[in-house]
Amino acid sequence: MSARGRRFASSVRARASLGATAVVAVALVAAGIAVVLSLRSNLTDQAGRSADTAAREVALDIASLVPDQTSYAGLDLPDDSGHPVQVSDERGRLLRASEDLQRISGTGVSAVTPAKSPAASTAPGGTTAPGGTTAPGGTATPGDDEDSADDDSGADDNGSDDHGGDDKGGDDDASGDDDPAVGEISDGTSYSDGSATVDGTTGDYRFAAVEVTDRAGRTVVVHAGASLADREAAVSTTTVTMLLGLPVLLLVVGGVTWLVTRRAFRPVEGIRREMAAITASTDLSRRVPEPATDDEVARLARTTNETLTALEAAVERQRRFVADASHELRSPIASLRTQLEVGDAHPELLDVPGAVADTVRLQQLAADLLLLARLDAGERPGRARFDLSAMVREEVSQRTTDRVPVTLDVRPGLEAAGSRGQLARVLGNLLDNAQRHAHASVTASVYRSGGQVVLAVADDGSGVPEAERERIFERFVRLDDARSRDDGGAGLGLAIARDVAARHDGTLTVGRAPEGGALFELRLPRPDGASPGGTGCTDSPSGTDSPGTTSSPDAGHVA
């Protein structure tokens, strides 16, 4: 198969069209077979009813006829070719048949003319000759052959005629239990299929067999047939029509399915082309066309555009991050290089403390960048439990060089789950930020609030404007006055703190402290599984009911 043929066979349109055509083909074939079988059965039943009607008409004549002792010469049989009739005794010997009937099968009586005895002769003119002859008119006379003699031996003592002896066998109780009463027709009808040649024409027939007892007490069987030519013609016509119409209908179904799927997938092809163009041009500001409908394709286009928007924002954020990181690294590296070059040329002018400070700044910045890279890579903290209150006390006790002493308000025994080192890094970043902006007070608190453990850091500085309370958590973001400070950070501390909080299934928000400065609250789920919305007891820092969250119009806080 060529490449083009393989592409065609693997396309959704081709598979949908072929699948729909195959399903419709199977359904139509099954329905066609059911229709043909149902039509055949109905027409067969109709022919059976027609044959039964004809047989009962002849049986009615026999029931009302008093025949002579030798034949049913006075019996009037149908003369149309559509209903051939045979009359036989219970032993299958033919007594009378339609005049034009030449050959028959399927009734159990293969003879088409009454049987003749060895001494039988034919009298001219169609009359019954003495001694058991058969007239050309089709009238039967029982002969005096051996079978007839045997049958007659069972006749009653009064010398009853042959009509009673042939069928009864001389014992009414033994053989006549199921025979109709004298002058009656049996209620049941037996059916069979066969063929017959009538007036030189051979065809299939549906035969009905009805038993009747004449007034002489002799039980005979009437076989009447109904032609199945109409059934065969109707079935044949229906079959041919279906066979001719099936390919046309399948072509229509396949073509309509192809056109419908082509129209439905046209927007998908437009989306594919635009995505290919975006990939080739690396222009993430482009968007795929959105259909005006509200179907699955339109939703796919909208989701694709949302993905492109998020991707564009991520790429832009990454570009800005690289640019900001390069800028932040360039300044201390340039300063350190300048100091080293001056020290090399003039050793007495070497500023060793300044070089050490720049090196420490570079080390901290590199550590921040490395932690951000690990967080962006999806690193998840462990779920080990530790004493959060003890961790806060330990970290604060190690900050011996802070400009403003840190006041502790810690409830003992409160635990958290996660990375102790990362949460200690969050506490350090929040305290560093508070030290840069506090006037005379920095407070670190740990308390319980419902199903959460809260670590709060407050200061008495100028606070964070409400409009900036989300932006300060972005990377490398510093407010204007912070950029003018020599000891300002790189703008990564608060971004790292919020990312770590999110990795611990917690939140980090900023509000207004009771002292008027900024209040940062790190809320973590309690490791005992209590619901955050629970009704458990709530602690609060001393001196307040709970930390406030009112806004301040002033600016100045930065990581």
PDB file of N, CA and C in Angstrom, residues 459-525:
ATOM      1  N   ASP A 459       5.471  43.137  62.045  1.00  0.00           N
ATOM      2  CA  ASP A 459       6.397  44.215  62.360  1.00  0.00           C
ATOM      3  C   ASP A 459       5.627  45.513  62.495  1.00  0.00           C
ATOM      4  N   ASP A 460       6.301  46.549  62.914  1.00  0.00           N
ATOM      5  CA  ASP A 460       5.653  47.852  63.097  1.00  0.00           C
ATOM      6  C   ASP A 460       6.105  48.850  62.041  1.00  0.00           C
ATOM      7  N   GLY A 461       6.446  48.351  60.869  1.00  0.00           N
ATOM      8  CA  GLY A 461       6.885  49.235  59.799  1.00  0.00           C
ATOM      9  C   GLY A 461       5.730  49.912  59.109  1.00  0.00           C
ATOM     10  N   SER A 462       5.964  50.303  57.865  1.00  0.00           N
ATOM     11  CA  SER A 462       4.951  51.053  57.112  1.00  0.00           C
ATOM     12  C   SER A 462       3.925  50.162  56.442  1.00  0.00           C
ATOM     13  N   GLY A 463       4.107  48.856  56.463  1.00  0.00           N
ATOM     14  CA  GLY A 463       3.118  47.944  55.893  1.00  0.00           C
ATOM     15  C   GLY A 463       3.223  47.817  54.388  1.00  0.00           C
ATOM     16  N   VAL A 464       2.317  47.024  53.829  1.00  0.00           N
ATOM     17  CA  VAL A 464       2.287  46.766  52.383  1.00  0.00           C
ATOM     18  C   VAL A 464       0.970  47.284  51.824  1.00  0.00           C
ATOM     19  N   PRO A 465       0.998  48.116  50.796  1.00  0.00           N
ATOM     20  CA  PRO A 465      -0.258  48.590  50.199  1.00  0.00           C
ATOM     21  C   PRO A 465      -1.108  47.413  49.719  1.00  0.00           C
ATOM     22  N   GLU A 466      -2.385  47.578  49.845  1.00  0.00           N
ATOM     23  CA  GLU A 466      -3.292  46.488  49.483  1.00  0.00           C
ATOM     24  C   GLU A 466      -3.150  46.109  48.019  1.00  0.00           C
ATOM     25  N   ALA A 467      -2.894  47.070  47.152  1.00  0.00           N
ATOM     26  CA  ALA A 467      -2.771  46.780  45.719  1.00  0.00           C
ATOM     27  C   ALA A 467      -1.519  45.974  45.395  1.00  0.00           C
ATOM     28  N   GLU A 468      -0.539  45.975  46.323  1.00  0.00           N
ATOM     29  CA  GLU A 468       0.721  45.284  46.068  1.00  0.00           C
ATOM     30  C   GLU A 468       0.824  43.950  46.813  1.00  0.00           C
ATOM     31  N   ARG A 469      -0.222  43.536  47.494  1.00  0.00           N
ATOM     32  CA  ARG A 469      -0.116  42.386  48.388  1.00  0.00           C
ATOM     33  C   ARG A 469      -0.012  41.050  47.667  1.00  0.00           C
ATOM     34  N   GLU A 470      -0.322  41.007  46.441  1.00  0.00           N
ATOM     35  CA  GLU A 470      -0.110  39.787  45.663  1.00  0.00           C
ATOM     36  C   GLU A 470       1.144  39.892  44.812  1.00  0.00           C
ATOM     37  N   ARG A 471       1.439  41.100  44.330  1.00  0.00           N
ATOM     38  CA  ARG A 471       2.585  41.273  43.449  1.00  0.00           C
ATOM     39  C   ARG A 471       3.902  41.045  44.160  1.00  0.00           C
ATOM     40  N   ILE A 472       3.963  41.296  45.474  1.00  0.00           N
ATOM     41  CA  ILE A 472       5.233  41.143  46.178  1.00  0.00           C
ATOM     42  C   ILE A 472       5.657  39.680  46.263  1.00  0.00           C
ATOM     43  N   PHE A 473       4.750  38.730  45.955  1.00  0.00           N
ATOM     44  CA  PHE A 473       5.113  37.318  45.980  1.00  0.00           C
ATOM     45  C   PHE A 473       5.646  36.832  44.633  1.00  0.00           C
ATOM     46  N   GLU A 474       5.706  37.744  43.657  1.00  0.00           N
ATOM     47  CA  GLU A 474       6.296  37.377  42.380  1.00  0.00           C
ATOM     48  C   GLU A 474       7.821  37.455  42.475  1.00  0.00           C
ATOM     49  N   ARG A 475       8.484  36.734  41.595  1.00  0.00           N
ATOM     50  CA  ARG A 475       9.945  36.638  41.654  1.00  0.00           C
ATOM     51  C   ARG A 475      10.609  37.941  41.177  1.00  0.00           C
ATOM     52  N   PHE A 476      11.629  38.335  41.904  1.00  0.00           N
ATOM     53  CA  PHE A 476      12.425  39.524  41.609  1.00  0.00           C
ATOM     54  C   PHE A 476      11.602  40.808  41.660  1.00  0.00           C
ATOM     55  N   VAL A 477      10.515  40.795  42.393  1.00  0.00           N
ATOM     56  CA  VAL A 477       9.699  41.998  42.541  1.00  0.00           C
ATOM     57  C   VAL A 477      10.096  42.682  43.846  1.00  0.00           C
ATOM     58  N   ARG A 478      10.465  43.949  43.716  1.00  0.00           N
ATOM     59  CA  ARG A 478      10.756  44.792  44.873  1.00  0.00           C
ATOM     60  C   ARG A 478      10.048  46.116  44.696  1.00  0.00           C
ATOM     61  N   LEU A 479       9.499  46.620  45.785  1.00  0.00           N
ATOM     62  CA  LEU A 479       8.825  47.913  45.696  1.00  0.00           C
ATOM     63  C   LEU A 479       9.863  49.017  45.505  1.00  0.00           C
ATOM     64  N   ASP A 480       9.405  50.183  45.035  1.00  0.00           N
ATOM     65  CA  ASP A 480      10.332  51.228  44.575  1.00  0.00           C
ATOM     66  C   ASP A 480      11.303  51.665  45.654  1.00  0.00           C
ATOM     67  N   ASP A 481      10.809  51.887  46.899  1.00  0.00           N
ATOM     68  CA  ASP A 481      11.713  52.372  47.922  1.00  0.00           C
ATOM     69  C   ASP A 481      12.709  51.310  48.337  1.00  0.00           C
ATOM     70  N   ALA A 482      12.362  50.031  48.184  1.00  0.00           N
ATOM     71  CA  ALA A 482      13.284  48.969  48.553  1.00  0.00           C
ATOM     72  C   ALA A 482      14.445  48.897  47.580  1.00  0.00           C
ATOM     73  N   ARG A 483      14.213  49.247  46.330  1.00  0.00           N
ATOM     74  CA  ARG A 483      15.287  49.184  45.350  1.00  0.00           C
ATOM     75  C   ARG A 483      16.376  50.227  45.652  1.00  0.00           C
ATOM     76  N   SER A 484      15.995  51.260  46.379  1.00  0.00           N
ATOM     77  CA  SER A 484      16.986  52.292  46.674  1.00  0.00           C
ATOM     78  C   SER A 484      17.805  51.981  47.921  1.00  0.00           C
ATOM     79  N   ARG A 485      17.434  50.913  48.604  1.00  0.00           N
ATOM     80  CA  ARG A 485      18.147  50.563  49.827  1.00  0.00           C
ATOM     81  C   ARG A 485      19.328  49.674  49.491  1.00  0.00           C
ATOM     82  N   ASP A 486      20.414  49.924  50.173  1.00  0.00           N
ATOM     83  CA  ASP A 486      21.621  49.134  49.904  1.00  0.00           C
ATOM     84  C   ASP A 486      21.484  47.700  50.378  1.00  0.00           C
ATOM     85  N   ASP A 487      20.677  47.510  51.408  1.00  0.00           N
ATOM     86  CA  ASP A 487      20.547  46.159  51.950  1.00  0.00           C
ATOM     87  C   ASP A 487      19.310  45.445  51.438  1.00  0.00           C
ATOM     88  N   GLY A 488      18.705  45.954  50.370  1.00  0.00           N
ATOM     89  CA  GLY A 488      17.526  45.294  49.817  1.00  0.00           C
ATOM     90  C   GLY A 488      17.858  43.933  49.253  1.00  0.00           C
ATOM     91  N   GLY A 489      16.892  43.020  49.345  1.00  0.00           N
ATOM     92  CA  GLY A 489      17.104  41.670  48.842  1.00  0.00           C
ATOM     93  C   GLY A 489      16.980  41.607  47.339  1.00  0.00           C
ATOM     94  N   ALA A 490      17.075  40.390  46.836  1.00  0.00           N
ATOM     95  CA  ALA A 490      16.981  40.176  45.384  1.00  0.00           C
ATOM     96  C   ALA A 490      15.552  40.038  44.904  1.00  0.00           C
ATOM     97  N   GLY A 491      14.588  40.030  45.825  1.00  0.00           N
ATOM     98  CA  GLY A 491      13.186  39.876  45.424  1.00  0.00           C
ATOM     99  C   GLY A 491      12.777  38.435  45.254  1.00  0.00           C
ATOM    100  N   LEU A 492      13.491  37.513  45.897  1.00  0.00           N
ATOM    101  CA  LEU A 492      13.165  36.091  45.780  1.00  0.00           C
ATOM    102  C   LEU A 492      12.640  35.489  47.079  1.00  0.00           C
ATOM    103  N   GLY A 493      12.851  36.179  48.205  1.00  0.00           N
ATOM    104  CA  GLY A 493      12.510  35.584  49.492  1.00  0.00           C
ATOM    105  C   GLY A 493      11.043  35.258  49.630  1.00  0.00           C
ATOM    106  N   LEU A 494      10.161  36.229  49.338  1.00  0.00           N
ATOM    107  CA  LEU A 494       8.722  35.989  49.472  1.00  0.00           C
ATOM    108  C   LEU A 494       8.207  35.017  48.414  1.00  0.00           C
ATOM    109  N   ALA A 495       8.782  35.055  47.225  1.00  0.00           N
ATOM    110  CA  ALA A 495       8.381  34.100  46.184  1.00  0.00           C
ATOM    111  C   ALA A 495       8.704  32.673  46.615  1.00  0.00           C
ATOM    112  N   ILE A 496       9.898  32.483  47.171  1.00  0.00           N
ATOM    113  CA  ILE A 496      10.263  31.149  47.664  1.00  0.00           C
ATOM    114  C   ILE A 496       9.337  30.724  48.798  1.00  0.00           C
ATOM    115  N   ALA A 497       9.038  31.679  49.715  1.00  0.00           N
ATOM    116  CA  ALA A 497       8.184  31.349  50.856  1.00  0.00           C
ATOM    117  C   ALA A 497       6.800  30.886  50.408  1.00  0.00           C
ATOM    118  N   ARG A 498       6.213  31.568  49.435  1.00  0.00           N
ATOM    119  CA  ARG A 498       4.877  31.146  48.974  1.00  0.00           C
ATOM    120  C   ARG A 498       4.936  29.805  48.248  1.00  0.00           C
ATOM    121  N   ASP A 499       5.967  29.570  47.427  1.00  0.00           N
ATOM    122  CA  ASP A 499       6.090  28.279  46.738  1.00  0.00           C
ATOM    123  C   ASP A 499       6.228  27.143  47.745  1.00  0.00           C
ATOM    124  N   VAL A 500       7.032  27.350  48.793  1.00  0.00           N
ATOM    125  CA  VAL A 500       7.188  26.303  49.809  1.00  0.00           C
ATOM    126  C   VAL A 500       5.864  26.071  50.525  1.00  0.00           C
ATOM    127  N   ALA A 501       5.132  27.142  50.835  1.00  0.00           N
ATOM    128  CA  ALA A 501       3.828  26.992  51.489  1.00  0.00           C
ATOM    129  C   ALA A 501       2.871  26.180  50.618  1.00  0.00           C
ATOM    130  N   ALA A 502       2.862  26.457  49.314  1.00  0.00           N
ATOM    131  CA  ALA A 502       1.980  25.707  48.416  1.00  0.00           C
ATOM    132  C   ALA A 502       2.377  24.241  48.350  1.00  0.00           C
ATOM    133  N   ARG A 503       3.698  23.951  48.373  1.00  0.00           N
ATOM    134  CA  ARG A 503       4.139  22.557  48.346  1.00  0.00           C
ATOM    135  C   ARG A 503       3.758  21.811  49.623  1.00  0.00           C
ATOM    136  N   HIS A 504       3.498  22.548  50.708  1.00  0.00           N
ATOM    137  CA  HIS A 504       3.078  21.935  51.972  1.00  0.00           C
ATOM    138  C   HIS A 504       1.562  21.998  52.154  1.00  0.00           C
ATOM    139  N   ASP A 505       0.833  22.240  51.047  1.00  0.00           N
ATOM    140  CA  ASP A 505      -0.633  22.328  51.089  1.00  0.00           C
ATOM    141  C   ASP A 505      -1.100  23.450  52.022  1.00  0.00           C
ATOM    142  N   GLY A 506      -0.304  24.498  52.097  1.00  0.00           N
ATOM    143  CA  GLY A 506      -0.668  25.628  52.942  1.00  0.00           C
ATOM    144  C   GLY A 506      -0.797  26.906  52.143  1.00  0.00           C
ATOM    145  N   THR A 507      -0.935  28.010  52.860  1.00  0.00           N
ATOM    146  CA  THR A 507      -1.071  29.323  52.213  1.00  0.00           C
ATOM    147  C   THR A 507      -0.177  30.320  52.935  1.00  0.00           C
ATOM    148  N   LEU A 508       0.223  31.363  52.198  1.00  0.00           N
ATOM    149  CA  LEU A 508       0.992  32.469  52.763  1.00  0.00           C
ATOM    150  C   LEU A 508       0.353  33.757  52.279  1.00  0.00           C
ATOM    151  N   THR A 509      -0.133  34.561  53.219  1.00  0.00           N
ATOM    152  CA  THR A 509      -0.811  35.815  52.876  1.00  0.00           C
ATOM    153  C   THR A 509      -0.204  36.946  53.696  1.00  0.00           C
ATOM    154  N   VAL A 510      -0.494  38.165  53.263  1.00  0.00           N
ATOM    155  CA  VAL A 510      -0.009  39.348  53.961  1.00  0.00           C
ATOM    156  C   VAL A 510      -1.186  40.261  54.257  1.00  0.00           C
ATOM    157  N   GLY A 511      -1.179  40.854  55.456  1.00  0.00           N
ATOM    158  CA  GLY A 511      -2.206  41.804  55.862  1.00  0.00           C
ATOM    159  C   GLY A 511      -1.585  42.895  56.715  1.00  0.00           C
ATOM    160  N   ARG A 512      -2.426  43.503  57.522  1.00  0.00           N
ATOM    161  CA  ARG A 512      -1.942  44.589  58.387  1.00  0.00           C
ATOM    162  C   ARG A 512      -1.851  44.082  59.819  1.00  0.00           C
ATOM    163  N   ALA A 513      -0.720  44.331  60.446  1.00  0.00           N
ATOM    164  CA  ALA A 513      -0.501  43.917  61.830  1.00  0.00           C
ATOM    165  C   ALA A 513      -1.156  44.901  62.783  1.00  0.00           C
ATOM    166  N   PRO A 514      -1.425  44.472  64.023  1.00  0.00           N
ATOM    167  CA  PRO A 514      -1.995  45.419  65.010  1.00  0.00           C
ATOM    168  C   PRO A 514      -1.100  46.625  65.253  1.00  0.00           C
ATOM    169  N   GLU A 515       0.203  46.452  65.095  1.00  0.00           N
ATOM    170  CA  GLU A 515       1.111  47.579  65.282  1.00  0.00           C
ATOM    171  C   GLU A 515       1.129  48.521  64.091  1.00  0.00           C
ATOM    172  N   GLY A 516       0.441  48.194  63.020  1.00  0.00           N
ATOM    173  CA  GLY A 516       0.369  49.050  61.852  1.00  0.00           C
ATOM    174  C   GLY A 516       1.252  48.619  60.705  1.00  0.00           C
ATOM    175  N   GLY A 517       2.151  47.670  60.945  1.00  0.00           N
ATOM    176  CA  GLY A 517       3.026  47.212  59.878  1.00  0.00           C
ATOM    177  C   GLY A 517       2.425  46.039  59.128  1.00  0.00           C
ATOM    178  N   ALA A 518       3.318  45.220  58.598  1.00  0.00           N
ATOM    179  CA  ALA A 518       2.876  44.071  57.796  1.00  0.00           C
ATOM    180  C   ALA A 518       2.746  42.836  58.677  1.00  0.00           C
ATOM    181  N   LEU A 519       1.763  42.009  58.357  1.00  0.00           N
ATOM    182  CA  LEU A 519       1.548  40.744  59.052  1.00  0.00           C
ATOM    183  C   LEU A 519       1.522  39.618  58.018  1.00  0.00           C
ATOM    184  N   PHE A 520       2.541  38.757  58.038  1.00  0.00           N
ATOM    185  CA  PHE A 520       2.592  37.595  57.148  1.00  0.00           C
ATOM    186  C   PHE A 520       2.139  36.364  57.933  1.00  0.00           C
ATOM    187  N   GLU A 521       1.171  35.633  57.363  1.00  0.00           N
ATOM    188  CA  GLU A 521       0.622  34.445  58.022  1.00  0.00           C
ATOM    189  C   GLU A 521       0.837  33.220  57.138  1.00  0.00           C
ATOM    190  N   LEU A 522       1.569  32.249  57.661  1.00  0.00           N
ATOM    191  CA  LEU A 522       1.751  30.954  57.006  1.00  0.00           C
ATOM    192  C   LEU A 522       0.810  29.958  57.676  1.00  0.00           C
ATOM    193  N   ARG A 523      -0.158  29.482  56.945  1.00  0.00           N
ATOM    194  CA  ARG A 523      -1.147  28.536  57.482  1.00  0.00           C
ATOM    195  C   ARG A 523      -0.882  27.155  56.900  1.00  0.00           C
ATOM    196  N   LEU A 524      -0.687  26.174  57.799  1.00  0.00           N
ATOM    197  CA  LEU A 524      -0.404  24.799  57.406  1.00  0.00           C
ATOM    198  C   LEU A 524      -1.462  23.866  58.001  1.00  0.00           C
ATOM    199  N   PRO A 525      -1.806  22.806  57.281  1.00  0.00           N
ATOM    200  CA  PRO A 525      -2.769  21.846  57.851  1.00  0.00           C
ATOM    201  C   PRO A 525      -2.159  21.099  59.032  1.00  0.00           C
TER     202      PRO A 525
END
